[in-house]
Tab-separated table of N, CA and C in Angstrom:
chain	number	residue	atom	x	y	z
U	218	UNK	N	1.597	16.320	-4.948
U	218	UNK	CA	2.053	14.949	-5.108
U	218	UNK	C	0.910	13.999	-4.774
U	219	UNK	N	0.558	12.881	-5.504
U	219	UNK	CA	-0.272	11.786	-5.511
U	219	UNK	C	0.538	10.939	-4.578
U	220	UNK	N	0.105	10.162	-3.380
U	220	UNK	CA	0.964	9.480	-2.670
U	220	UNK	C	0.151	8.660	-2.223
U	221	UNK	N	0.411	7.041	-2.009
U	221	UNK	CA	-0.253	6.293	-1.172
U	221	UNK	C	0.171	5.833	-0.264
U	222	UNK	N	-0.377	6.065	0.933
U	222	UNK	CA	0.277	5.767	2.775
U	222	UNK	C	-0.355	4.294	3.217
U	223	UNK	N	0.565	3.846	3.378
U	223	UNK	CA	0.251	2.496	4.015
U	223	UNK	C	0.780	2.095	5.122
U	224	UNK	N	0.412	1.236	5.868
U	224	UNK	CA	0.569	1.352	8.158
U	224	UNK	C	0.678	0.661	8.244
U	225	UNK	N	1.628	-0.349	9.403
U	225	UNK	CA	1.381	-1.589	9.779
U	225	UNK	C	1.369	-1.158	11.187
U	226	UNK	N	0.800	-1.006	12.008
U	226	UNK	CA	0.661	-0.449	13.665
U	226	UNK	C	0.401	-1.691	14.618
U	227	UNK	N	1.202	-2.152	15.397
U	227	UNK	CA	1.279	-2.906	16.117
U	227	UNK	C	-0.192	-2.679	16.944
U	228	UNK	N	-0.508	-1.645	18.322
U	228	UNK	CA	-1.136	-1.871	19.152
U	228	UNK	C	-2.391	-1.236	18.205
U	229	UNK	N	-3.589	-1.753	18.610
U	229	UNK	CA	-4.493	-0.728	18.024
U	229	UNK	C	-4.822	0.568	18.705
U	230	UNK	N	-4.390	1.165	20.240
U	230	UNK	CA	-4.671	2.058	20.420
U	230	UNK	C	-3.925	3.270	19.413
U	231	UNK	N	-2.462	2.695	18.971
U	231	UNK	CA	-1.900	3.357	18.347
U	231	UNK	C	-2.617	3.432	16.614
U	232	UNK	N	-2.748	2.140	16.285
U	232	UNK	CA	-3.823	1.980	14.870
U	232	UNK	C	-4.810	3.256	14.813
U	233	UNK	N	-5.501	3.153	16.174
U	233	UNK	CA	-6.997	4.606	15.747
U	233	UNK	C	-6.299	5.962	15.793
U	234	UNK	N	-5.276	5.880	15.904
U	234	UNK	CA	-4.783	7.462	16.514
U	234	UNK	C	-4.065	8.011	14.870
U	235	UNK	N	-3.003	6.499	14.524
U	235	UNK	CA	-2.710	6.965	13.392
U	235	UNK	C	-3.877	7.226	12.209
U	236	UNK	N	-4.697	6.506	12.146
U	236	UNK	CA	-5.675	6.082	11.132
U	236	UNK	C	-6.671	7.708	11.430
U	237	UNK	N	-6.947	7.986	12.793
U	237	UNK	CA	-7.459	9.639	12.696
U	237	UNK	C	-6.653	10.910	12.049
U	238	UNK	N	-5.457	10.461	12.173
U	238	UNK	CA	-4.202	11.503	11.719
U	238	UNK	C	-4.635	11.460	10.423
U	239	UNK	N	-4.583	10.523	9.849
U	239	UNK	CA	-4.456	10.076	8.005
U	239	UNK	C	-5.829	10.753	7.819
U	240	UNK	N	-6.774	10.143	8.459
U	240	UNK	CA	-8.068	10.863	7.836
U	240	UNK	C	-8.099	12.667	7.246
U	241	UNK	N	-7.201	12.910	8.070
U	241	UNK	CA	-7.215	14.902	8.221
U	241	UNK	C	-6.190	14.894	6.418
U	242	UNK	N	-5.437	13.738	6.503
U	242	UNK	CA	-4.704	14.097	4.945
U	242	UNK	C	-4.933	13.400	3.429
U	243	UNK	N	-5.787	12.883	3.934
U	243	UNK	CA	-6.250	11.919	2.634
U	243	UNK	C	-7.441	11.186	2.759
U	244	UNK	N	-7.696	10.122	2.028
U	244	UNK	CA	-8.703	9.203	1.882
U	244	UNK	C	-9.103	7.796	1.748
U	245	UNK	N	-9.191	6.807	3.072
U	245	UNK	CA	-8.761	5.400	2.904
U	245	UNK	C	-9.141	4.825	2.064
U	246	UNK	N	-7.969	4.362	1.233
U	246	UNK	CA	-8.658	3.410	-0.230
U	246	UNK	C	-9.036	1.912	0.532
U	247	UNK	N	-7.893	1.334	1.582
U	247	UNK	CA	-8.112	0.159	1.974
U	247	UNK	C	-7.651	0.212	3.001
U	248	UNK	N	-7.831	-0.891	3.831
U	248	UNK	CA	-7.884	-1.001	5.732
U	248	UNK	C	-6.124	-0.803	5.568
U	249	UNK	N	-5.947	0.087	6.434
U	249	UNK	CA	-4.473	0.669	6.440
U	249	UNK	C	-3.779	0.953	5.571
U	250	UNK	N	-4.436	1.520	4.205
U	250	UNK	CA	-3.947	2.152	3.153
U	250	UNK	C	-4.758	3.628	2.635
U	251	UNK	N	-4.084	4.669	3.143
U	251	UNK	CA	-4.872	5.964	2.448
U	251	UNK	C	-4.030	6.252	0.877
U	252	UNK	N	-4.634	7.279	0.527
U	252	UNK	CA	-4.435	8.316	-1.235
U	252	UNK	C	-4.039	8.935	-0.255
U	253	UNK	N	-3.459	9.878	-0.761
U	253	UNK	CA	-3.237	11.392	-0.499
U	253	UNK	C	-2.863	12.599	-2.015
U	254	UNK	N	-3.202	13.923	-1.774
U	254	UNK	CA	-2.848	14.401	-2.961
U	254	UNK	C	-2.134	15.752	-1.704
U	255	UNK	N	-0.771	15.862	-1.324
U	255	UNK	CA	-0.367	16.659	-0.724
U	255	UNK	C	1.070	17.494	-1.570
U	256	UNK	N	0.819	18.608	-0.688
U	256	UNK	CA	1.913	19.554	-1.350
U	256	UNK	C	3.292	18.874	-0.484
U	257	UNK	N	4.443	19.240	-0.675
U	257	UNK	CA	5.893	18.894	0.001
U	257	UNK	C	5.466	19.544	1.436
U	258	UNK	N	4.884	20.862	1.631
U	258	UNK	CA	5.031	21.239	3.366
U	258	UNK	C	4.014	20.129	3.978
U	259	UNK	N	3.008	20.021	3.400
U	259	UNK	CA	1.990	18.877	3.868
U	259	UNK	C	2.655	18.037	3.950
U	260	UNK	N	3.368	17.164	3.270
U	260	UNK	CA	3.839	15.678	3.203
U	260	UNK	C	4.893	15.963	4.404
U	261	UNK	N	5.540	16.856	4.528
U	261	UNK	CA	6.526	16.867	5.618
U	261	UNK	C	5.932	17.064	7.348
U	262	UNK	N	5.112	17.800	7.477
U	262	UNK	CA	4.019	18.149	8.566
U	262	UNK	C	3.068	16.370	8.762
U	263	UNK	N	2.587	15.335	7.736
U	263	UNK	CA	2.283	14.452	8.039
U	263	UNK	C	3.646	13.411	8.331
U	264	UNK	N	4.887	13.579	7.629
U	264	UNK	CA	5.750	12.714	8.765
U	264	UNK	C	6.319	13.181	9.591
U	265	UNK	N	6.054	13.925	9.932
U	265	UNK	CA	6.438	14.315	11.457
U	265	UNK	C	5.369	13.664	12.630
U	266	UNK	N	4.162	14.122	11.980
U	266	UNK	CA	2.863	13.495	12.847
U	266	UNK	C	3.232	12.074	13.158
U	267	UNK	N	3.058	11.245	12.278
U	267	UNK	CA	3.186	10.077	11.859
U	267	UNK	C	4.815	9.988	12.686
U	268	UNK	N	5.313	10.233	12.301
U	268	UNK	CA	7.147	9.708	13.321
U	268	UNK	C	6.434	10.025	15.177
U	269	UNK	N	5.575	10.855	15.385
U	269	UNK	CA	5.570	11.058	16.769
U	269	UNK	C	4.528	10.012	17.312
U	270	UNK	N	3.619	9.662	16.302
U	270	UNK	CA	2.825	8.312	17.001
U	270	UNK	C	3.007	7.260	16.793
U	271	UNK	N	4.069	6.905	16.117
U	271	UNK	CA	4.559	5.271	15.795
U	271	UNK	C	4.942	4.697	16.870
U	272	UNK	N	4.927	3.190	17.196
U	272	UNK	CA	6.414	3.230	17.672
U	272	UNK	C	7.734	2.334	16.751
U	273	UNK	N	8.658	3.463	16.950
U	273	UNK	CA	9.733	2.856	15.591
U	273	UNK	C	10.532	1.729	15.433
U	274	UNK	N	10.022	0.330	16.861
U	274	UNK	CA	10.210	-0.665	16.852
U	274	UNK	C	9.519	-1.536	15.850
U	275	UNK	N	8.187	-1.426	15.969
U	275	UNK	CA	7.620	-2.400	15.967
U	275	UNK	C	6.652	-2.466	15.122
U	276	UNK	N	6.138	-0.568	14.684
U	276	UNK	CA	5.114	0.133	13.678
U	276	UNK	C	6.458	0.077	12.435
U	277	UNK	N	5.244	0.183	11.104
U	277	UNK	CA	6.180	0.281	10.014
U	277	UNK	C	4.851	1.498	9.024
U	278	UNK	N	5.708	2.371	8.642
U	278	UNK	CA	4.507	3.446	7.332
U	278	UNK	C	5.507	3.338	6.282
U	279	UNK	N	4.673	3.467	5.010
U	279	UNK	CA	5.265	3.535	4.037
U	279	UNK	C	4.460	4.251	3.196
U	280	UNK	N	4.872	5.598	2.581
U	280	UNK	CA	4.817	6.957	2.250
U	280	UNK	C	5.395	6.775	0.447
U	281	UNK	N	4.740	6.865	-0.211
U	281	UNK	CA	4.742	6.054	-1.520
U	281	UNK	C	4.327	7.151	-2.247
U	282	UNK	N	5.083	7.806	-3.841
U	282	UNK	CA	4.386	8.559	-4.568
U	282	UNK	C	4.124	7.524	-5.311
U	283	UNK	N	3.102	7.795	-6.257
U	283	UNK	CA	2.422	6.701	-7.559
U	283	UNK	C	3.090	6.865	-8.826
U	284	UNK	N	3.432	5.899	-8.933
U	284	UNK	CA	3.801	6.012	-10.590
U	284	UNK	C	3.265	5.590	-11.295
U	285	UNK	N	3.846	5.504	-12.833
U	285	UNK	CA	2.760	5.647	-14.001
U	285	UNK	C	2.044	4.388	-13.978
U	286	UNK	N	2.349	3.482	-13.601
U	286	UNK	CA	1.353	2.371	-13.459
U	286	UNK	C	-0.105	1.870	-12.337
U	287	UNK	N	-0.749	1.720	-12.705
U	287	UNK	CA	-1.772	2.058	-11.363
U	287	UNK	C	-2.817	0.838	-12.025
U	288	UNK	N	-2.758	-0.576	-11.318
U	288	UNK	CA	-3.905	-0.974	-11.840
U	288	UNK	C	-5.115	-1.168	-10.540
U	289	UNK	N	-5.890	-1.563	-10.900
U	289	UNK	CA	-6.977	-1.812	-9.408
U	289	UNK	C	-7.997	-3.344	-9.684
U	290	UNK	N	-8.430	-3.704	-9.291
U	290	UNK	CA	-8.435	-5.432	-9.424
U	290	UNK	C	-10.273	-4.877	-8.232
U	291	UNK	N	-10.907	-5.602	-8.591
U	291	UNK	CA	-12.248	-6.096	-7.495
U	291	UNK	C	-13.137	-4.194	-7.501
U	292	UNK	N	-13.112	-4.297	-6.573
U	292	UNK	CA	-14.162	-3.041	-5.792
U	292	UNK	C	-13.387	-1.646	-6.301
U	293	UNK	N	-13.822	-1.315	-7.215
U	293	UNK	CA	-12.270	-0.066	-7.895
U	293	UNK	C	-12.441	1.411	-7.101
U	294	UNK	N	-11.876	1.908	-6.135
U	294	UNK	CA	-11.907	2.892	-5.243
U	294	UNK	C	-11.619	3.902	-6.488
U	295	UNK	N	-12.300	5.287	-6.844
U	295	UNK	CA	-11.931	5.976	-7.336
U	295	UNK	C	-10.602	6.425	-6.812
U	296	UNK	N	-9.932	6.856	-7.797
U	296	UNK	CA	-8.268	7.210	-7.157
U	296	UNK	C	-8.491	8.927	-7.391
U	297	UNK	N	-7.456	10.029	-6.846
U	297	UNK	CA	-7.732	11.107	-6.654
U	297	UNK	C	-7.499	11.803	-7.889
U	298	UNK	N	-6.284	11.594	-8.574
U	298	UNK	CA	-5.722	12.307	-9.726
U	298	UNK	C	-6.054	12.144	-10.865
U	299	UNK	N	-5.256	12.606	-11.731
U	299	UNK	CA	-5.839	12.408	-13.289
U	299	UNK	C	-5.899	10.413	-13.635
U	300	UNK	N	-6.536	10.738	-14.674
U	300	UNK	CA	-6.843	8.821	-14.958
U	300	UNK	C	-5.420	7.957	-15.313
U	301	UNK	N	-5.584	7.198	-14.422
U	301	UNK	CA	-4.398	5.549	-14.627
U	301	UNK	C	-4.818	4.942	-14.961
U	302	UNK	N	-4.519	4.069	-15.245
U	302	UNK	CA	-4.581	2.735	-16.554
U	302	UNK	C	-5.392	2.006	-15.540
U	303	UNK	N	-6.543	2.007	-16.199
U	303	UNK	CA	-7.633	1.024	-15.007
U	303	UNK	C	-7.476	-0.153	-15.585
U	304	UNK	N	-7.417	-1.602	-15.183
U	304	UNK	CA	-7.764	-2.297	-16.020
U	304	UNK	C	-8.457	-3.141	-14.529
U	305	UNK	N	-9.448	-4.064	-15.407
U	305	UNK	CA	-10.234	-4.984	-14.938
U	305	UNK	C	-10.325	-6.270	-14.864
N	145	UNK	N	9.519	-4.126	-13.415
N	145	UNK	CA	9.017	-2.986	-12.643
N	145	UNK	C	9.027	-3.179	-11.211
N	146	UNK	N	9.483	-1.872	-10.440
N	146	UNK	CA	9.607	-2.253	-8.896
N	146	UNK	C	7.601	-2.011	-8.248
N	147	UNK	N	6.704	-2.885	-7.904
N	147	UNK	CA	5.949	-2.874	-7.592
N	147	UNK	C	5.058	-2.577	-6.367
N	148	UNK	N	4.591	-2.146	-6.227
N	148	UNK	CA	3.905	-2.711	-4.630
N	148	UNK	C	2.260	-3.113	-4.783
N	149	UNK	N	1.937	-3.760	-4.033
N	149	UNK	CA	0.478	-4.689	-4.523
N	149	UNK	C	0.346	-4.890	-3.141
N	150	UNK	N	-1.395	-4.094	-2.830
N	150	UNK	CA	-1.847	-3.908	-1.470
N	150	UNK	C	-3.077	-4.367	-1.935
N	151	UNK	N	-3.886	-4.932	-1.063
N	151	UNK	CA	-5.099	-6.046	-0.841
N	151	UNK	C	-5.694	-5.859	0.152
N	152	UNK	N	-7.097	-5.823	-0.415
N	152	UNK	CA	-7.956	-5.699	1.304
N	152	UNK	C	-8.981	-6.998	0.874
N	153	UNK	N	-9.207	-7.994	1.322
N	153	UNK	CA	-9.824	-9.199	1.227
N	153	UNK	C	-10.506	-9.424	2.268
N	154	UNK	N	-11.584	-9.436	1.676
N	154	UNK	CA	-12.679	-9.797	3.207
N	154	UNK	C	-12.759	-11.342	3.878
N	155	UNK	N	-13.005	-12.500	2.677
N	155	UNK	CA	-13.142	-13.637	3.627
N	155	UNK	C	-11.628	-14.295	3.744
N	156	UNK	N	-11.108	-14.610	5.011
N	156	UNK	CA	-10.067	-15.132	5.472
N	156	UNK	C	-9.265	-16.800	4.047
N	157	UNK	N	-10.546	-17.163	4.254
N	157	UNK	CA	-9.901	-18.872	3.001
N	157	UNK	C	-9.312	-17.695	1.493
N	158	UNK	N	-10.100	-16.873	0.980
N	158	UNK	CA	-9.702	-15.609	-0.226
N	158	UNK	C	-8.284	-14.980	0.072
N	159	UNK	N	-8.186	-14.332	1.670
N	159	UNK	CA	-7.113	-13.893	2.034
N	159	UNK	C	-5.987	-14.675	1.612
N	160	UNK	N	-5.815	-16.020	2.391
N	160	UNK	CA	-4.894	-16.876	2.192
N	160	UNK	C	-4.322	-17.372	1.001
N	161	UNK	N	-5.389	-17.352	0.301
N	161	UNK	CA	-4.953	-17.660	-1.031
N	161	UNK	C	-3.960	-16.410	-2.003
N	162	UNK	N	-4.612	-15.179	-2.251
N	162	UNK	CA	-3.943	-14.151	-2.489
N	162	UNK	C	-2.867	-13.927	-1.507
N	163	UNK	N	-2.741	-14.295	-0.513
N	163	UNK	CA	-1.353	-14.171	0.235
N	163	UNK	C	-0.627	-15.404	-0.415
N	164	UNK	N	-0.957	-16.773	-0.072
N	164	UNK	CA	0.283	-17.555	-0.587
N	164	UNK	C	0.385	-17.257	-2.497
N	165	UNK	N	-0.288	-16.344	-3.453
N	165	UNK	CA	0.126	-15.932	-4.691
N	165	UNK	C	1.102	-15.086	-4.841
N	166	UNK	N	0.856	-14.369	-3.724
N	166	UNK	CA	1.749	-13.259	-4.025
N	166	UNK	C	3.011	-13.566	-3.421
N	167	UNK	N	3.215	-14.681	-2.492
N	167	UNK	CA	4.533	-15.132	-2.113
N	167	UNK	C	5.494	-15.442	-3.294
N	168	UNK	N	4.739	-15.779	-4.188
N	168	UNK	CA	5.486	-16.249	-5.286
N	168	UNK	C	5.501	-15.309	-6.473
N	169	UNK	N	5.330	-14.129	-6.049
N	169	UNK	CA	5.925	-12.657	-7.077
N	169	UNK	C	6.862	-11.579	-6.240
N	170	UNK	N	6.330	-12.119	-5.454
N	170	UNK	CA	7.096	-10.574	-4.519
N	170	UNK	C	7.676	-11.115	-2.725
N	171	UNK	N	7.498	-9.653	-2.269
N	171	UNK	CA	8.077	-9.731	-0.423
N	171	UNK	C	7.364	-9.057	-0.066
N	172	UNK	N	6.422	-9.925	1.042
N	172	UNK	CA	6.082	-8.992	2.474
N	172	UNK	C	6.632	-7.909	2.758
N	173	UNK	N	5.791	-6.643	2.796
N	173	UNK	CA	6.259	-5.038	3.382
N	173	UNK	C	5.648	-5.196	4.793
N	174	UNK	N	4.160	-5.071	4.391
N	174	UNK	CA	3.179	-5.066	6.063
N	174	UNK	C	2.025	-5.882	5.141
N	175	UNK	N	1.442	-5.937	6.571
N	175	UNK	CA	0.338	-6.785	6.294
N	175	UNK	C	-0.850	-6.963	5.108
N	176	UNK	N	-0.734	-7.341	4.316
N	176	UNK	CA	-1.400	-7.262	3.097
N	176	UNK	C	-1.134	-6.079	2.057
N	177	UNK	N	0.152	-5.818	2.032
N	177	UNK	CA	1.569	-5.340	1.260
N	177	UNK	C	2.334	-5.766	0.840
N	178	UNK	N	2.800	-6.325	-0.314
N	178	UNK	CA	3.890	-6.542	-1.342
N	178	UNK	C	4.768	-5.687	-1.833
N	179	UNK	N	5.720	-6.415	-2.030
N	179	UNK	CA	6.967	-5.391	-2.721
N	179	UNK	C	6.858	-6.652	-3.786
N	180	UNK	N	7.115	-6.103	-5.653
N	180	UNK	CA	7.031	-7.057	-5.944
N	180	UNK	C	8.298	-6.192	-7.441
N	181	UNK	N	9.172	-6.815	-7.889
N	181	UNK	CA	10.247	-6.520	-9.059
N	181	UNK	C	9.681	-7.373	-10.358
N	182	UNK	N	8.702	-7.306	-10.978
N	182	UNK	CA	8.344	-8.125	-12.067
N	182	UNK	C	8.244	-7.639	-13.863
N	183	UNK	N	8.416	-8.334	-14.630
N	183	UNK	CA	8.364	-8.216	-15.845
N	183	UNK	C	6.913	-8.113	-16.279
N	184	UNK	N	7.214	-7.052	-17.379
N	184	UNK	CA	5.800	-6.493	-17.866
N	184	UNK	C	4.769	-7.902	-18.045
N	185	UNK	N	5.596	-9.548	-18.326
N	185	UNK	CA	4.421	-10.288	-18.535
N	185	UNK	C	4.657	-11.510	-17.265
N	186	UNK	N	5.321	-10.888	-16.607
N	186	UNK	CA	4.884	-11.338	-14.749
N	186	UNK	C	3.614	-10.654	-14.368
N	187	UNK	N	4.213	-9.266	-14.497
N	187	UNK	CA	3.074	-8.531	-14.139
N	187	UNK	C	1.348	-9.284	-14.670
N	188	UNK	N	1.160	-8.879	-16.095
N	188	UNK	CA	0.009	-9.838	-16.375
N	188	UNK	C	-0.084	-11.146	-15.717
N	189	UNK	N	0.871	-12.074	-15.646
N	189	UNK	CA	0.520	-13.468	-15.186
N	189	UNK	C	-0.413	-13.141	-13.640
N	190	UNK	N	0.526	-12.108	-13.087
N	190	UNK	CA	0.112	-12.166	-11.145
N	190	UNK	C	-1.540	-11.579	-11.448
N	191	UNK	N	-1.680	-10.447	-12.413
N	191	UNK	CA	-3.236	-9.699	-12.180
N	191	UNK	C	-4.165	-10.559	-13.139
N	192	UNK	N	-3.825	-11.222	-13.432
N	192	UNK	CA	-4.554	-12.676	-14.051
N	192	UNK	C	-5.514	-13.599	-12.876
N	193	UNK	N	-4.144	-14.032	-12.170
N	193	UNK	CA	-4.158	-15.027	-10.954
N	193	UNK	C	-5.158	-14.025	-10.350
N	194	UNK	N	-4.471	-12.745	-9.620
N	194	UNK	CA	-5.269	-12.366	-8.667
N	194	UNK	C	-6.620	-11.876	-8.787
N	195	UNK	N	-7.285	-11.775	-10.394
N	195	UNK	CA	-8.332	-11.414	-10.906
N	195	UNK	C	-9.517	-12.517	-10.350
N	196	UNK	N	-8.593	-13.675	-10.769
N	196	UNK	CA	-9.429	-14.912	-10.925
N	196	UNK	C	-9.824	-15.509	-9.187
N	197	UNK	N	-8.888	-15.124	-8.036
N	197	UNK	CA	-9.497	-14.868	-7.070
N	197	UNK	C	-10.473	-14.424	-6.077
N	198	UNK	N	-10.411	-13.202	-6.227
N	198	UNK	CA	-10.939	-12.215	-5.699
N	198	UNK	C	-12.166	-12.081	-6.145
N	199	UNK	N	-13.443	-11.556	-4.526
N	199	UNK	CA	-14.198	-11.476	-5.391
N	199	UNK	C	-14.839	-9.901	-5.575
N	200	UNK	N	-15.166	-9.592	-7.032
N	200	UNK	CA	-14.636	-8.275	-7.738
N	200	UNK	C	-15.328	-7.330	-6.632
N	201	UNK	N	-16.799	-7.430	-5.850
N	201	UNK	CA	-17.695	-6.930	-5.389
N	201	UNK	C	-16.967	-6.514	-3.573
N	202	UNK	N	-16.328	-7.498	-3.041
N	202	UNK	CA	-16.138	-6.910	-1.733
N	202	UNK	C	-14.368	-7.209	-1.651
N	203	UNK	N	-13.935	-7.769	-2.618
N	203	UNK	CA	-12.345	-7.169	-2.150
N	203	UNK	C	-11.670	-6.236	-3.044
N	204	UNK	N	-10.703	-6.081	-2.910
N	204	UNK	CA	-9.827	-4.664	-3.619
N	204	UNK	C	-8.464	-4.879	-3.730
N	205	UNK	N	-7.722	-4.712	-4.926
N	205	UNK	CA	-6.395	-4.722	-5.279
N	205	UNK	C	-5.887	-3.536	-6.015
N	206	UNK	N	-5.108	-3.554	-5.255
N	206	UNK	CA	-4.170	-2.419	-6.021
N	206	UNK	C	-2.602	-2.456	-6.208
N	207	UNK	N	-2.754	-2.438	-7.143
N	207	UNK	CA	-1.002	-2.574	-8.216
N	207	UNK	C	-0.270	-1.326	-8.392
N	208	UNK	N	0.056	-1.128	-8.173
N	208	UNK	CA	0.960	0.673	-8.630
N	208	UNK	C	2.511	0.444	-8.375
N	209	UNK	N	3.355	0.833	-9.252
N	209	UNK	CA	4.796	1.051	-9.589
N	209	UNK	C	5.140	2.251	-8.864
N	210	UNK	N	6.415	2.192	-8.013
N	210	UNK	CA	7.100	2.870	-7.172
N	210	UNK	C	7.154	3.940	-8.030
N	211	UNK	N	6.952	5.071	-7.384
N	211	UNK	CA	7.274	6.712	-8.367
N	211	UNK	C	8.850	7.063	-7.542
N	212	UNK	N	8.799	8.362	-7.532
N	212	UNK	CA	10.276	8.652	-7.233
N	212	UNK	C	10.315	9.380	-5.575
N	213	UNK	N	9.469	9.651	-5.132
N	213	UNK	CA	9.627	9.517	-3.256
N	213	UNK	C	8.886	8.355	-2.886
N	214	UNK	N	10.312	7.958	-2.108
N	214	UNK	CA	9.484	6.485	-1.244
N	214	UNK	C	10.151	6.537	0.349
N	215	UNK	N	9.232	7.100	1.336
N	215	UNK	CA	9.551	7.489	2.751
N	215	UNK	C	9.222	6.140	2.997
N	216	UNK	N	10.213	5.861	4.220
N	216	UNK	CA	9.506	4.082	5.215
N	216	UNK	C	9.818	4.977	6.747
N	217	UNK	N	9.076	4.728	7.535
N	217	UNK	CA	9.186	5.448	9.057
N	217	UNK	C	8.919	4.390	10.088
N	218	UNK	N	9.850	3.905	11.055
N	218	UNK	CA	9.348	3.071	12.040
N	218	UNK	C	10.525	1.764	11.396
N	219	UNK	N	10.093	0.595	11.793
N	219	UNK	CA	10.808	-0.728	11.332
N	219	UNK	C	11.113	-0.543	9.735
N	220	UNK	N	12.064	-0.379	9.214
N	220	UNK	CA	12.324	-0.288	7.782
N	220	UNK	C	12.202	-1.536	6.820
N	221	UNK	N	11.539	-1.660	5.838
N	221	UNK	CA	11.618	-3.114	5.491
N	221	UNK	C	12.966	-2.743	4.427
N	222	UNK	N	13.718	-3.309	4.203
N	222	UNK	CA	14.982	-3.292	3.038
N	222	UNK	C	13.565	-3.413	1.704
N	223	UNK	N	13.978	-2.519	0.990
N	223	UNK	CA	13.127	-2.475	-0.111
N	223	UNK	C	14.242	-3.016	-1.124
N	224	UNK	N	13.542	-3.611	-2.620
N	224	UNK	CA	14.445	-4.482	-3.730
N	224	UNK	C	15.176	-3.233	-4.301
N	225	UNK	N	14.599	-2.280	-5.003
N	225	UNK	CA	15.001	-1.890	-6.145
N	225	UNK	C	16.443	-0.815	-5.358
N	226	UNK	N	16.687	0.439	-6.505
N	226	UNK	CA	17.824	1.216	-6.599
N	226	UNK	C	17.380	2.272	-5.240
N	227	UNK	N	18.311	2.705	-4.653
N	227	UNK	CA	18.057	3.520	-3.321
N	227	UNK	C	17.031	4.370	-3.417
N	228	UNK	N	16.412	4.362	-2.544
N	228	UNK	CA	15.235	5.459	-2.889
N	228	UNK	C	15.532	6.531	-1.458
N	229	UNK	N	14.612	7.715	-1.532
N	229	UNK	CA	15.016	8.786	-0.512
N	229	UNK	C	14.709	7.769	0.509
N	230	UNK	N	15.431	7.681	1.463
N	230	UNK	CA	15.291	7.109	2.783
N	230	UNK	C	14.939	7.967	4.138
N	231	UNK	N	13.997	8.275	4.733
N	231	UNK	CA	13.661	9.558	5.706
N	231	UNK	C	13.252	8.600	6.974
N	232	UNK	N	13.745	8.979	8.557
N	232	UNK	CA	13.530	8.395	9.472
N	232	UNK	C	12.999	9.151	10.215
């Protein structure tokens, strides 16, 4: 699965901890937004991670597969999977 | 289309601006995250606007249409469209 993870982490001690987690599963396209290309046991093993370092007050993730539309605007981060509709 | 439109903008006066644009397509998820429900020529109007912003060399946009897993973990934002898997 093609998925893009995005964070809103209240404290930053919690920010570097999640943001090291993500590194081990994907690749930051933008400041609190990774790619990921994970299988279902992966994707389930990263929310678990991710549920144990949040906190579920106040942190928010959002765990996103991609659909067929994909555009990219400015600095174009290569994306992981087969080609989406780049436009410029 | 149910949207989401994530932004990494380097100078703060750029920020603001692509933030108060996108107030007027979509909803705040997290911080420089949109949820946005728009018509194929909304869609063009917003990556028009936000083209003509940004500048192409140090900021980054990305547009992509909700696929069919959408996890939220922590503070839930009520998302627009039809129920999606909901995982806590």
């Amino acid at each position: 699965m093609h998925l893009l993870v995005s964070y809103d982490i209240k404290l930053p001690k919690r920010l570097r901890k999640v943001h090291r987690t993500m590194l081990a599963y994907g690749r930051p396209l933008q400041y609190s937004v990774f790619e990921c290309a994970l299988k279902p046991a992966q994707l389930e093993a990263l929310r678990h991670e991710l549920a144990a370092l949040i906190d579920h007050e106040e942190d928010s993730v959002l765990i996103l597969s991609f659909g067929p539309t994909c555009i990219t605007l400015g600095c174009r981060p290569p994306l992981l999977a087969q080609p989406h509709l780049f436009l410029d």
